[in-house]
Short mmCIF file of N, CA, C and O in Angstrom, two decimals:
data_model
loop_
_atom_site.label_atom_id
_atom_site.label_comp_id
_atom_site.label_asym_id
_atom_site.label_seq_id
_atom_site.Cartn_x
_atom_site.Cartn_y
_atom_site.Cartn_z
N MET A 287 0.82 -1.19 0.00
CA MET A 287 0.00 0.00 0.00
C MET A 287 0.87 1.26 0.00
O MET A 287 0.59 2.20 -0.72
N ARG A 288 1.91 1.28 0.83
CA ARG A 288 2.80 2.45 0.89
C ARG A 288 3.54 2.64 -0.42
O ARG A 288 3.76 3.77 -0.85
N ILE A 289 3.91 1.56 -1.06
CA ILE A 289 4.63 1.66 -2.33
C ILE A 289 3.71 2.26 -3.39
O ILE A 289 4.12 3.12 -4.18
N ALA A 290 2.46 1.84 -3.40
CA ALA A 290 1.50 2.38 -4.38
C ALA A 290 1.29 3.88 -4.15
O ALA A 290 1.21 4.65 -5.11
N ALA A 291 1.19 4.29 -2.89
CA ALA A 291 1.02 5.71 -2.59
C ALA A 291 2.24 6.51 -3.01
O ALA A 291 2.12 7.60 -3.57
N ALA A 292 3.43 5.97 -2.77
CA ALA A 292 4.66 6.66 -3.17
C ALA A 292 4.75 6.77 -4.68
O ALA A 292 5.15 7.81 -5.22
N LEU A 293 4.37 5.72 -5.40
CA LEU A 293 4.38 5.77 -6.87
C LEU A 293 3.37 6.79 -7.38
O LEU A 293 3.65 7.53 -8.34
N ALA A 294 2.20 6.85 -6.76
CA ALA A 294 1.20 7.83 -7.18
C ALA A 294 1.72 9.26 -6.99
O ALA A 294 1.53 10.12 -7.86
N LEU A 295 2.38 9.52 -5.89
CA LEU A 295 2.95 10.85 -5.65
C LEU A 295 4.03 11.17 -6.67
O LEU A 295 4.15 12.30 -7.14
N LEU A 296 4.84 10.20 -7.01
CA LEU A 296 5.91 10.39 -7.99
C LEU A 296 5.33 10.73 -9.35
O LEU A 296 5.80 11.64 -10.03
N VAL A 297 4.29 10.02 -9.78
CA VAL A 297 3.67 10.26 -11.08
C VAL A 297 3.04 11.65 -11.11
O VAL A 297 3.11 12.36 -12.10
N ILE A 298 2.41 12.06 -10.02
CA ILE A 298 1.80 13.39 -9.95
C ILE A 298 2.87 14.48 -10.04
O ILE A 298 2.66 15.51 -10.65
N ALA A 299 4.04 14.26 -9.46
CA ALA A 299 5.11 15.26 -9.43
C ALA A 299 5.87 15.36 -10.74
O ALA A 299 6.54 16.35 -10.99
N LEU A 300 5.76 14.39 -11.62
CA LEU A 300 6.53 14.40 -12.86
C LEU A 300 6.25 15.60 -13.77
O LEU A 300 7.19 16.18 -14.29
N PRO A 301 5.01 16.05 -13.99
CA PRO A 301 4.83 17.21 -14.85
C PRO A 301 5.56 18.46 -14.35
O PRO A 301 6.09 19.22 -15.15
N ALA A 302 5.61 18.69 -13.06
CA ALA A 302 6.31 19.86 -12.54
C ALA A 302 7.80 19.73 -12.78
O ALA A 302 8.49 20.70 -13.06
N ALA A 303 8.33 18.52 -12.66
CA ALA A 303 9.76 18.31 -12.87
C ALA A 303 10.13 18.43 -14.34
O ALA A 303 11.28 18.66 -14.67
N ALA A 304 9.16 18.30 -15.24
CA ALA A 304 9.43 18.34 -16.67
C ALA A 304 9.68 19.76 -17.17
O ALA A 304 10.15 19.94 -18.27
N GLN A 305 9.34 20.76 -16.38
CA GLN A 305 9.56 22.13 -16.82
C GLN A 305 11.06 22.39 -16.95
O GLN A 305 11.82 22.09 -16.06
N GLU A 306 11.44 22.97 -18.07
CA GLU A 306 12.84 23.18 -18.35
C GLU A 306 13.14 24.67 -18.48
O GLU A 306 12.30 25.46 -18.90
N TRP A 307 14.36 25.04 -18.16
CA TRP A 307 14.83 26.42 -18.35
C TRP A 307 15.36 26.54 -19.77
O TRP A 307 16.03 25.65 -20.28
N VAL A 308 15.08 27.67 -20.40
CA VAL A 308 15.50 27.94 -21.77
C VAL A 308 16.45 29.13 -21.75
O VAL A 308 16.11 30.18 -21.20
N PRO A 309 17.67 28.99 -22.32
CA PRO A 309 18.60 30.13 -22.34
C PRO A 309 18.04 31.29 -23.16
O PRO A 309 17.49 31.10 -24.23
N MET A 310 18.19 32.50 -22.63
CA MET A 310 17.72 33.71 -23.30
C MET A 310 18.90 34.66 -23.51
O MET A 310 19.96 34.49 -22.91
N ARG A 311 18.69 35.69 -24.32
CA ARG A 311 19.78 36.62 -24.68
C ARG A 311 19.93 37.82 -23.78
O ARG A 311 20.98 38.44 -23.73
N SER A 312 18.86 38.21 -23.09
CA SER A 312 18.95 39.41 -22.25
C SER A 312 17.96 39.32 -21.09
O SER A 312 17.07 38.48 -21.08
N ALA A 313 18.15 40.22 -20.14
CA ALA A 313 17.27 40.29 -18.98
C ALA A 313 16.70 41.69 -18.86
O ALA A 313 17.35 42.67 -19.19
N ARG A 314 15.51 41.75 -18.39
CA ARG A 314 14.88 43.02 -18.04
C ARG A 314 14.94 43.11 -16.52
O ARG A 314 14.40 42.25 -15.82
N LEU A 315 15.61 44.15 -16.02
CA LEU A 315 15.84 44.31 -14.59
C LEU A 315 15.15 45.56 -14.08
O LEU A 315 15.05 46.56 -14.80
N GLN A 316 14.71 45.50 -12.85
CA GLN A 316 14.17 46.69 -12.18
C GLN A 316 15.18 47.14 -11.15
O GLN A 316 15.58 46.37 -10.29
N ALA A 317 15.62 48.38 -11.28
CA ALA A 317 16.59 48.95 -10.35
C ALA A 317 15.92 50.04 -9.53
O ALA A 317 15.19 50.87 -10.06
N LEU A 318 16.17 50.01 -8.23
CA LEU A 318 15.58 50.98 -7.32
C LEU A 318 16.68 51.72 -6.58
O LEU A 318 17.58 51.10 -6.02
N ASP A 319 16.59 53.05 -6.60
CA ASP A 319 17.44 53.89 -5.77
C ASP A 319 16.62 54.16 -4.51
O ASP A 319 15.60 54.85 -4.56
N LYS A 320 17.04 53.59 -3.38
CA LYS A 320 16.27 53.69 -2.14
C LYS A 320 16.26 55.11 -1.56
O LYS A 320 15.35 55.46 -0.81
N VAL A 321 17.22 55.92 -1.91
CA VAL A 321 17.31 57.28 -1.38
C VAL A 321 16.29 58.19 -2.06
O VAL A 321 15.57 58.94 -1.42
N THR A 322 16.22 58.11 -3.39
CA THR A 322 15.33 58.98 -4.15
C THR A 322 14.01 58.31 -4.52
O THR A 322 13.12 58.97 -5.06
N ALA A 323 13.90 57.01 -4.27
CA ALA A 323 12.72 56.20 -4.63
C ALA A 323 12.53 56.16 -6.15
O ALA A 323 11.43 55.96 -6.64
N ARG A 324 13.61 56.32 -6.89
CA ARG A 324 13.56 56.29 -8.35
C ARG A 324 13.69 54.85 -8.83
O ARG A 324 14.63 54.14 -8.45
N ILE A 325 12.75 54.42 -9.67
CA ILE A 325 12.77 53.08 -10.25
C ILE A 325 13.15 53.21 -11.71
O ILE A 325 12.59 54.05 -12.44
N THR A 326 14.09 52.39 -12.16
CA THR A 326 14.54 52.39 -13.54
C THR A 326 14.48 50.97 -14.07
O THR A 326 14.87 50.02 -13.37
N ILE A 327 14.00 50.81 -15.29
CA ILE A 327 13.98 49.51 -15.95
C ILE A 327 15.22 49.44 -16.85
O ILE A 327 15.44 50.33 -17.68
N LEU A 328 16.01 48.39 -16.66
CA LEU A 328 17.24 48.20 -17.44
C LEU A 328 17.10 46.98 -18.33
O LEU A 328 16.55 45.96 -17.91
N ASP A 329 17.61 47.06 -19.54
CA ASP A 329 17.74 45.90 -20.42
C ASP A 329 19.21 45.55 -20.47
O ASP A 329 20.03 46.36 -20.91
N ALA A 330 19.54 44.37 -19.98
CA ALA A 330 20.94 43.94 -19.89
C ALA A 330 21.16 42.71 -20.77
O ALA A 330 20.60 41.66 -20.50
N PRO A 331 21.97 42.83 -21.82
CA PRO A 331 22.28 41.66 -22.64
C PRO A 331 23.27 40.74 -21.91
O PRO A 331 24.11 41.20 -21.14
N VAL A 332 23.16 39.45 -22.17
CA VAL A 332 24.07 38.48 -21.57
C VAL A 332 25.49 38.78 -22.04
O VAL A 332 25.74 39.04 -23.21
N GLY A 333 26.43 38.79 -21.09
CA GLY A 333 27.84 39.01 -21.40
C GLY A 333 28.26 40.46 -21.42
O GLY A 333 29.43 40.76 -21.62
N ARG A 334 27.33 41.39 -21.22
CA ARG A 334 27.66 42.81 -21.25
C ARG A 334 27.22 43.46 -19.95
O ARG A 334 26.36 42.96 -19.25
N ALA A 335 27.81 44.59 -19.65
CA ALA A 335 27.54 45.28 -18.39
C ALA A 335 26.49 46.38 -18.58
O ALA A 335 26.43 47.02 -19.63
N ALA A 336 25.70 46.56 -17.55
CA ALA A 336 24.74 47.68 -17.49
C ALA A 336 25.08 48.46 -16.22
O ALA A 336 25.58 47.90 -15.25
N SER A 337 24.80 49.75 -16.22
CA SER A 337 25.12 50.59 -15.07
C SER A 337 23.86 51.18 -14.46
O SER A 337 22.90 51.51 -15.17
N PHE A 338 23.90 51.31 -13.14
CA PHE A 338 22.85 52.01 -12.41
C PHE A 338 23.50 52.62 -11.18
O PHE A 338 24.01 51.90 -10.32
N GLY A 339 23.51 53.95 -11.12
CA GLY A 339 24.19 54.62 -10.01
C GLY A 339 25.66 54.22 -9.99
O GLY A 339 26.34 54.28 -11.00
N SER A 340 26.13 53.79 -8.84
CA SER A 340 27.53 53.35 -8.72
C SER A 340 27.68 51.85 -8.98
O SER A 340 28.77 51.30 -8.84
N LEU A 341 26.58 51.18 -9.38
CA LEU A 341 26.63 49.74 -9.64
C LEU A 341 26.93 49.43 -11.10
O LEU A 341 26.47 50.13 -11.99
N THR A 342 27.69 48.36 -11.29
CA THR A 342 27.88 47.78 -12.61
C THR A 342 27.34 46.37 -12.54
O THR A 342 27.79 45.56 -11.73
N ILE A 343 26.35 46.08 -13.37
CA ILE A 343 25.67 44.79 -13.36
C ILE A 343 26.10 44.03 -14.61
O ILE A 343 25.82 44.46 -15.74
N THR A 344 26.78 42.91 -14.42
CA THR A 344 27.20 42.08 -15.54
C THR A 344 26.35 40.82 -15.53
O THR A 344 26.42 40.03 -14.59
N LEU A 345 25.57 40.66 -16.57
CA LEU A 345 24.69 39.50 -16.71
C LEU A 345 25.48 38.37 -17.34
O LEU A 345 25.98 38.50 -18.45
N ARG A 346 25.61 37.26 -16.63
CA ARG A 346 26.36 36.11 -17.13
C ARG A 346 25.46 35.10 -17.83
O ARG A 346 25.88 34.42 -18.75
N ALA A 347 24.21 34.97 -17.36
CA ALA A 347 23.25 34.03 -17.97
C ALA A 347 21.85 34.47 -17.61
O ALA A 347 21.63 35.09 -16.56
N CYS A 348 20.90 34.15 -18.48
CA CYS A 348 19.50 34.43 -18.20
C CYS A 348 18.69 33.26 -18.74
O CYS A 348 18.82 32.90 -19.91
N GLN A 349 17.90 32.66 -17.88
CA GLN A 349 17.11 31.49 -18.23
C GLN A 349 15.64 31.81 -18.04
O GLN A 349 15.26 32.40 -17.02
N GLY A 350 14.83 31.44 -18.98
CA GLY A 350 13.38 31.64 -18.89
C GLY A 350 12.66 30.33 -19.10
O GLY A 350 13.27 29.29 -19.34
N ARG A 351 11.36 30.37 -19.02
CA ARG A 351 10.53 29.19 -19.27
C ARG A 351 9.97 29.27 -20.69
O ARG A 351 9.83 30.35 -21.27
N ALA A 352 9.63 28.11 -21.23
CA ALA A 352 9.01 28.04 -22.55
C ALA A 352 7.67 28.78 -22.51
O ALA A 352 7.04 28.87 -21.45
N PRO A 353 7.20 29.29 -23.65
CA PRO A 353 5.95 30.06 -23.67
C PRO A 353 4.73 29.29 -23.17
O PRO A 353 3.78 29.89 -22.68
N ASP A 354 4.74 27.98 -23.28
CA ASP A 354 3.58 27.19 -22.85
C ASP A 354 3.67 26.76 -21.38
O ASP A 354 2.83 26.01 -20.90
N GLU A 355 4.66 27.26 -20.65
CA GLU A 355 4.81 26.94 -19.23
C GLU A 355 4.56 28.18 -18.37
O GLU A 355 4.43 29.29 -18.88
N VAL A 356 4.53 27.98 -17.06
CA VAL A 356 4.35 29.08 -16.13
C VAL A 356 5.53 30.04 -16.27
O VAL A 356 6.68 29.62 -16.20
N PRO A 357 5.27 31.33 -16.49
CA PRO A 357 6.37 32.29 -16.68
C PRO A 357 7.27 32.39 -15.44
O PRO A 357 6.79 32.43 -14.32
N ASP A 358 8.56 32.42 -15.68
CA ASP A 358 9.55 32.61 -14.63
C ASP A 358 10.86 32.99 -15.30
O ASP A 358 11.03 32.78 -16.49
N ALA A 359 11.77 33.53 -14.53
CA ALA A 359 13.07 33.91 -15.05
C ALA A 359 14.11 33.77 -13.95
O ALA A 359 13.80 34.00 -12.78
N ALA A 360 15.31 33.40 -14.35
CA ALA A 360 16.43 33.30 -13.42
C ALA A 360 17.65 33.90 -14.13
O ALA A 360 17.93 33.56 -15.28
N ALA A 361 18.35 34.78 -13.44
CA ALA A 361 19.51 35.44 -14.04
C ALA A 361 20.72 35.29 -13.12
O ALA A 361 20.61 35.50 -11.91
N PHE A 362 21.85 34.91 -13.71
CA PHE A 362 23.10 34.83 -12.97
C PHE A 362 23.84 36.14 -13.23
O PHE A 362 24.14 36.47 -14.38
N MET A 363 24.07 36.90 -12.15
CA MET A 363 24.67 38.23 -12.28
C MET A 363 25.84 38.41 -11.33
O MET A 363 25.89 37.78 -10.28
N GLU A 364 26.71 39.31 -11.74
CA GLU A 364 27.77 39.80 -10.86
C GLU A 364 27.59 41.32 -10.79
O GLU A 364 27.59 41.98 -11.83
N ILE A 365 27.41 41.82 -9.58
CA ILE A 365 27.18 43.26 -9.39
C ILE A 365 28.32 43.82 -8.55
O ILE A 365 28.58 43.34 -7.45
N THR A 366 28.98 44.83 -9.09
CA THR A 366 30.07 45.50 -8.37
C THR A 366 29.67 46.94 -8.09
O THR A 366 28.86 47.52 -8.81
N ASP A 367 30.26 47.50 -7.05
CA ASP A 367 29.99 48.88 -6.66
C ASP A 367 31.29 49.67 -6.79
O ASP A 367 32.30 49.32 -6.16
N SER A 368 31.28 50.73 -7.58
CA SER A 368 32.50 51.52 -7.80
C SER A 368 32.94 52.24 -6.53
O SER A 368 34.09 52.65 -6.43
N ARG A 369 32.05 52.37 -5.56
CA ARG A 369 32.41 53.04 -4.30
C ARG A 369 32.99 52.07 -3.26
O ARG A 369 33.40 52.51 -2.18
N ALA A 370 33.02 50.80 -3.58
CA ALA A 370 33.59 49.81 -2.64
C ALA A 370 35.11 49.95 -2.60
O ALA A 370 35.73 50.45 -3.54
N ALA A 371 35.68 49.46 -1.52
CA ALA A 371 37.15 49.51 -1.37
C ALA A 371 37.81 48.66 -2.45
O ALA A 371 37.28 47.61 -2.84
N PRO A 372 38.96 49.11 -2.95
CA PRO A 372 39.68 48.32 -3.97
C PRO A 372 39.97 46.91 -3.44
O PRO A 372 40.35 46.72 -2.31
N GLY A 373 39.75 45.94 -4.32
CA GLY A 373 40.01 44.55 -3.95
C GLY A 373 38.89 43.88 -3.18
O GLY A 373 38.99 42.70 -2.84
N SER A 374 37.82 44.61 -2.91
CA SER A 374 36.71 44.00 -2.17
C SER A 374 35.90 43.10 -3.11
O SER A 374 35.90 43.29 -4.32
N PRO A 375 35.20 42.11 -2.56
CA PRO A 375 34.42 41.20 -3.40
C PRO A 375 33.22 41.92 -4.03
O PRO A 375 32.85 43.01 -3.59
N PRO A 376 32.60 41.31 -5.03
CA PRO A 376 31.42 41.94 -5.64
C PRO A 376 30.32 42.12 -4.60
O PRO A 376 30.22 41.37 -3.63
N ALA A 377 29.46 43.10 -4.82
CA ALA A 377 28.32 43.33 -3.94
C ALA A 377 27.34 42.17 -4.03
O ALA A 377 26.65 41.85 -3.06
N PHE A 378 27.28 41.52 -5.19
CA PHE A 378 26.43 40.35 -5.39
C PHE A 378 27.01 39.51 -6.50
O PHE A 378 27.49 40.03 -7.51
N ARG A 379 26.93 38.20 -6.32
CA ARG A 379 27.33 37.25 -7.36
C ARG A 379 26.49 36.02 -7.16
O ARG A 379 26.58 35.35 -6.14
N GLY A 380 25.60 35.73 -8.13
CA GLY A 380 24.75 34.54 -8.02
C GLY A 380 23.49 34.67 -8.85
O GLY A 380 23.36 35.55 -9.68
N TRP A 381 22.58 33.74 -8.60
CA TRP A 381 21.31 33.69 -9.31
C TRP A 381 20.26 34.52 -8.60
O TRP A 381 20.17 34.50 -7.38
N MET A 382 19.47 35.25 -9.36
CA MET A 382 18.27 35.93 -8.86
C MET A 382 17.09 35.35 -9.62
O MET A 382 17.19 35.05 -10.81
N PHE A 383 15.96 35.22 -8.92
CA PHE A 383 14.77 34.60 -9.49
C PHE A 383 13.62 35.60 -9.52
O PHE A 383 13.32 36.24 -8.51
N ALA A 384 12.94 35.70 -10.65
CA ALA A 384 11.84 36.66 -10.79
C ALA A 384 10.68 36.33 -9.87
O ALA A 384 10.11 37.21 -9.25
N ASN A 385 10.32 35.05 -9.77
CA ASN A 385 9.16 34.67 -8.96
C ASN A 385 9.47 34.49 -7.49
O ASN A 385 8.56 34.25 -6.70
N ALA A 386 10.73 34.58 -7.11
CA ALA A 386 11.12 34.44 -5.70
C ALA A 386 12.28 35.39 -5.41
O ALA A 386 13.40 34.97 -5.15
N PRO A 387 12.03 36.71 -5.44
CA PRO A 387 13.12 37.68 -5.29
C PRO A 387 13.80 37.62 -3.93
O PRO A 387 14.95 38.01 -3.80
N GLY A 388 13.12 37.13 -2.90
CA GLY A 388 13.71 37.08 -1.57
C GLY A 388 14.67 35.93 -1.36
O GLY A 388 15.40 35.90 -0.38
N VAL A 389 14.71 34.99 -2.28
CA VAL A 389 15.59 33.83 -2.13
C VAL A 389 17.06 34.23 -2.23
O VAL A 389 17.89 33.78 -1.46
N SER A 390 17.37 35.06 -3.18
CA SER A 390 18.74 35.50 -3.41
C SER A 390 18.69 36.93 -3.92
O SER A 390 18.19 37.18 -5.01
N MET A 391 19.17 37.88 -3.10
CA MET A 391 19.05 39.27 -3.50
C MET A 391 20.29 40.08 -3.15
O MET A 391 21.09 39.67 -2.32
N LEU A 392 20.39 41.22 -3.80
CA LEU A 392 21.46 42.17 -3.52
C LEU A 392 21.19 42.83 -2.17
O LEU A 392 20.09 43.31 -1.92
N GLU A 393 22.17 42.79 -1.30
CA GLU A 393 22.06 43.48 -0.01
C GLU A 393 22.95 44.72 -0.07
O GLU A 393 24.15 44.64 0.09
N HIS A 394 22.32 45.85 -0.36
CA HIS A 394 23.04 47.10 -0.56
C HIS A 394 22.26 48.21 0.14
O HIS A 394 21.04 48.23 0.09
N PRO A 395 22.94 49.14 0.79
CA PRO A 395 22.22 50.19 1.53
C PRO A 395 21.48 51.19 0.65
O PRO A 395 20.51 51.81 1.10
N VAL A 396 21.89 51.36 -0.60
CA VAL A 396 21.30 52.40 -1.44
C VAL A 396 20.47 51.82 -2.60
O VAL A 396 19.47 52.40 -2.98
N TYR A 397 20.89 50.68 -3.16
CA TYR A 397 20.27 50.18 -4.38
C TYR A 397 19.64 48.80 -4.17
O TYR A 397 20.06 48.02 -3.33
N ASP A 398 18.64 48.53 -5.02
CA ASP A 398 18.00 47.22 -5.07
C ASP A 398 17.85 46.85 -6.53
O ASP A 398 17.49 47.70 -7.36
N ILE A 399 18.13 45.60 -6.87
CA ILE A 399 18.00 45.10 -8.24
C ILE A 399 17.09 43.88 -8.20
O ILE A 399 17.22 43.03 -7.32
N ARG A 400 16.17 43.80 -9.17
CA ARG A 400 15.26 42.68 -9.24
C ARG A 400 15.11 42.24 -10.69
O ARG A 400 15.05 43.08 -11.60
N VAL A 401 15.05 40.93 -10.93
CA VAL A 401 14.84 40.38 -12.26
C VAL A 401 13.35 40.42 -12.58
O VAL A 401 12.53 39.93 -11.78
N LEU A 402 13.00 40.97 -13.71
CA LEU A 402 11.60 40.98 -14.16
C LEU A 402 11.31 39.86 -15.14
O LEU A 402 10.33 39.14 -15.02
N GLU A 403 12.19 39.72 -16.14
CA GLU A 403 12.01 38.68 -17.15
C GLU A 403 13.28 38.49 -17.96
O GLU A 403 14.17 39.33 -17.94
N CYS A 404 13.35 37.36 -18.64
CA CYS A 404 14.42 37.10 -19.60
C CYS A 404 13.81 37.11 -20.99
O CYS A 404 12.68 36.68 -21.19
N ARG A 405 14.58 37.62 -21.92
CA ARG A 405 14.09 37.73 -23.31
C ARG A 405 15.04 37.06 -24.26
O ARG A 405 16.18 37.01 -24.10
#
């Protein structure tokens, strides 16, 4: 009985696991200046840098979902701050997710960056 229940759960979970990430060419990012409350939409191509305030955002990869799946986006970025001390690590390096921005985010006193979509 337990084996049958476990198999039923596995079969039900298979469609969700079948969703695949599709590589995209650019990301649409939302940048917020917390001091002025100014929001800017940035288009960042993969492999090139975009600037916002003292930040340089280098998009390394952007993955989206197929059009027939639930929309989502994940972007691998490296964000540096020109005001940081020389030799200091990047302000952020890793994946950001459009549908779960709190999972992995930039922790900066002045700026906030969020992934909106991959194109």
